[in-house]
Coordinates of C-alpha atoms in Angstrom, one line a residue:
M741 CA 67.6 92.5 83.6
P742 CA 67.1 88.7 84.0
E743 CA 70.4 86.9 84.0
G744 CA 69.7 85.1 80.8
Q745 CA 69.0 88.4 79.0
R746 CA 72.1 90.3 80.2
P747 CA 74.6 91.3 77.5
T748 CA 77.9 89.5 77.7
G749 CA 79.9 92.1 75.8
F750 CA 79.7 95.0 73.4
A751 CA 78.6 93.0 70.4
S752 CA 75.8 91.3 72.4
L753 CA 74.6 94.6 73.7
V754 CA 74.4 96.1 70.2
K755 CA 72.5 93.0 69.0
A756 CA 70.1 93.1 71.9
A757 CA 69.5 96.8 71.7
A758 CA 69.0 96.8 68.0
A759 CA 66.4 94.1 68.3
D760 CA 64.5 95.8 71.1
K761 CA 64.9 99.6 70.7
A762 CA 61.8 100.4 72.8
T763 CA 63.3 98.6 75.8
F764 CA 66.8 99.9 75.5
D765 CA 66.2 103.5 74.3
G766 CA 67.6 105.9 76.9
K767 CA 68.4 102.9 79.2
I768 CA 72.1 102.4 78.3
T769 CA 74.8 104.4 80.0
T770 CA 78.6 104.7 79.8
Y771 CA 81.2 107.3 80.5
D772 CA 80.7 110.2 78.1
A773 CA 84.0 110.2 76.3
A774 CA 83.5 113.9 75.2
R775 CA 83.3 115.0 78.9
N776 CA 85.2 112.5 80.9
S777 CA 88.9 111.7 80.6
F778 CA 88.5 108.1 81.9
G779 CA 85.9 107.5 79.3
L780 CA 87.9 109.2 76.7
A781 CA 90.9 106.9 77.3
A782 CA 88.8 103.7 77.6
W783 CA 86.7 104.3 74.5
W784 CA 89.6 105.7 72.4
K785 CA 91.6 102.5 72.9
T786 CA 88.6 100.2 72.7
L787 CA 87.5 101.6 69.4
Q788 CA 91.1 101.7 68.2
V789 CA 91.1 97.9 68.7
K790 CA 87.6 97.2 67.4
G791 CA 88.0 99.5 64.4
D792 CA 85.2 100.2 61.9
D793 CA 83.0 97.4 63.4
G794 CA 83.3 99.1 66.8
W795 CA 82.3 102.5 65.4
K796 CA 79.4 100.9 63.5
G797 CA 78.1 99.3 66.6
L798 CA 78.5 102.5 68.6
R799 CA 76.6 104.5 66.0
E800 CA 73.8 101.9 66.1
I801 CA 73.2 102.2 69.9
G802 CA 74.6 105.7 70.3
P803 CA 71.2 107.4 70.3
M804 CA 70.1 105.0 73.1
I805 CA 73.0 106.0 75.3
R806 CA 72.9 108.6 78.1
G807 CA 76.4 109.5 79.0
E808 CA 77.6 110.1 82.6
V809 CA 80.8 111.6 83.9
S810 CA 81.4 109.2 86.8
G811 CA 80.7 105.6 87.7
G812 CA 78.8 106.2 90.9
P813 CA 75.7 107.7 89.3
M814 CA 75.7 104.9 86.6
N815 CA 75.5 102.2 89.3
E816 CA 72.9 104.0 91.3
K817 CA 70.7 104.7 88.3
I818 CA 71.0 101.1 87.2
A819 CA 70.1 99.9 90.7
T820 CA 67.0 102.2 90.7
G821 CA 65.9 101.1 87.2
E822 CA 66.6 104.4 85.4
Y823 CA 69.1 102.4 83.3
L824 CA 69.1 98.8 82.3
V825 CA 72.8 98.4 81.6
G826 CA 76.1 100.3 81.7
I827 CA 79.1 99.5 79.6
A828 CA 82.8 100.2 80.4
V829 CA 81.9 101.0 84.0
S830 CA 85.0 101.2 86.2
G831 CA 85.6 98.2 88.4
I832 CA 86.5 100.4 91.4
T833 CA 82.9 101.8 91.3
I834 CA 81.0 98.6 90.7
F835 CA 82.9 96.0 92.8
P836 CA 82.4 97.7 96.2
R837 CA 78.8 98.6 95.3
L838 CA 78.0 95.0 94.8
E839 CA 78.8 94.4 98.5
Q840 CA 76.7 97.3 99.8
P841 CA 73.0 97.1 100.7
G842 CA 71.0 96.7 97.5
G843 CA 74.0 95.5 95.6
E844 CA 72.5 92.1 95.2
I845 CA 70.2 93.4 92.5
L846 CA 73.1 94.4 90.4
G847 CA 75.0 92.1 88.0
F848 CA 78.2 92.6 86.0
A849 CA 80.3 90.8 83.4
F850 CA 83.7 91.2 82.0
P851 CA 83.0 91.9 78.3
D852 CA 83.7 88.7 76.4
D853 CA 84.7 90.6 73.2
G854 CA 87.1 93.1 74.8
T855 CA 87.6 94.1 78.4
P856 CA 89.3 97.4 78.9
V857 CA 92.0 97.3 81.6
M858 CA 93.0 100.7 82.8
L859 CA 96.6 101.3 83.8
R860 CA 96.8 103.6 86.8
G861 CA 99.6 106.2 86.8
L862 CA 101.9 106.9 89.7
G863 CA 104.7 109.4 90.0
I864 CA 106.7 111.6 92.4
P865 CA 106.8 115.3 91.7
S866 CA 110.4 116.5 90.9
E867 CA 110.2 119.1 93.7
A868 CA 108.4 116.9 96.3
A869 CA 109.1 118.0 99.8
N870 CA 109.8 114.5 101.0
P871 CA 111.0 112.4 98.0
N872 CA 112.4 109.6 100.1
S873 CA 109.1 109.2 101.9
A874 CA 107.3 109.2 98.5
K875 CA 109.7 106.5 97.3
L876 CA 108.9 104.3 100.3
F877 CA 105.2 104.7 99.6
V878 CA 105.8 103.7 96.0
D879 CA 107.8 100.7 97.1
Y880 CA 105.0 99.7 99.5
L881 CA 102.3 100.2 96.9
L882 CA 104.1 97.9 94.4
S883 CA 104.8 95.3 97.0
Q884 CA 102.8 92.1 97.5
K885 CA 101.2 93.5 100.6
G886 CA 100.5 96.9 99.0
Q887 CA 99.0 95.3 95.9
T888 CA 96.7 93.2 98.1
Q889 CA 95.4 96.4 99.8
V890 CA 94.9 97.9 96.3
G891 CA 92.8 94.9 95.4
K892 CA 90.7 95.1 98.6
G893 CA 90.0 98.7 97.7
G894 CA 88.5 97.8 94.4
L895 CA 91.3 98.1 91.9
T896 CA 92.9 95.1 90.2
P897 CA 96.4 93.9 91.4
Y898 CA 98.9 93.1 88.7
R899 CA 101.4 91.1 90.8
E900 CA 101.2 87.3 90.3
D901 CA 101.8 86.6 94.0
V902 CA 98.6 88.3 95.2
E903 CA 96.1 85.7 96.3
E904 CA 92.8 86.1 94.6
A905 CA 91.0 84.9 97.7
E906 CA 92.2 88.0 99.5
V907 CA 90.9 90.4 96.9
R908 CA 88.1 90.5 94.4
Y909 CA 89.9 89.9 91.2
T910 CA 93.5 89.8 89.9
Y911 CA 94.8 90.7 86.5
Q912 CA 95.7 87.1 85.9
A913 CA 92.3 85.8 86.9
I914 CA 90.5 88.3 84.5
A915 CA 92.9 87.3 81.7
A916 CA 92.1 83.6 82.3
K917 CA 88.4 84.3 82.3
V918 CA 88.1 86.4 79.1
G919 CA 91.3 85.3 77.3
M920 CA 94.4 87.4 77.1
E921 CA 93.5 88.3 73.5
N922 CA 90.3 89.9 74.8
L923 CA 92.1 92.3 77.3
I924 CA 92.4 95.8 76.0
A925 CA 95.2 97.6 77.8
V926 CA 94.5 101.3 78.2
G927 CA 97.8 103.0 78.9
F928 CA 99.4 106.3 78.4
D929 CA 99.6 107.1 74.7
K930 CA 100.6 110.5 73.4
A931 CA 98.5 109.7 70.3
L932 CA 95.4 110.0 72.5
V933 CA 96.4 113.5 73.5
D934 CA 97.0 114.5 69.9
D935 CA 93.7 112.8 68.7
A936 CA 91.5 113.8 71.7
A937 CA 89.6 116.7 70.1
G938 CA 89.0 114.8 66.8
F939 CA 87.9 111.7 68.7
A940 CA 85.5 113.6 70.9
T941 CA 83.9 115.1 67.8
K942 CA 83.5 111.7 66.2
W943 CA 82.2 110.3 69.5
T944 CA 79.5 113.0 69.8
A945 CA 78.4 112.3 66.2
A946 CA 78.2 108.5 67.0
M947 CA 76.0 109.3 70.0
A948 CA 73.6 110.9 67.5
G949 CA 73.8 107.9 65.2
N950 CA 76.0 109.6 62.6

């Protein structure tokens, strides 16, 4: 899509797609929240924040969406023209892809009306064979050097002492760009576990426009 026509967020995508259904029908992709845990968590929290307006917008464009279960196919199908746009695509799949051959034809934006930020879990099994080694690795991963490597790999460092020039983006830089009020923190909420089945049913209905 020409840069001037690219959606800047969820609301602008809904508006553009509703105004030009022939162009967008079957050309929008995202994680299928009924089949993918990443998409389930991201959309559950996003729609929790957006409320009825978010569900209304999703029902409006739902029939135009073709869901995927991973980010790689989304990016490749956007690059080949099978899709026009993807929404809620994981940064770790799009950032490195932009730097690969053909990546120059792709564009992206942090949604200006709500950018999901996924918290990544890390733990040590209670019966780990080498718990001290595991603790050392956790310490490294949370260090300034470790977080810098995380950023180079495609994830977003949280530490404030990570230099953005050494990575793609930092949490602080994204917050400054979209506004802290427009960050949607997707964490670990037991309510999601309890609500997952009901949410998936409601999501599937929205994909049909209901």
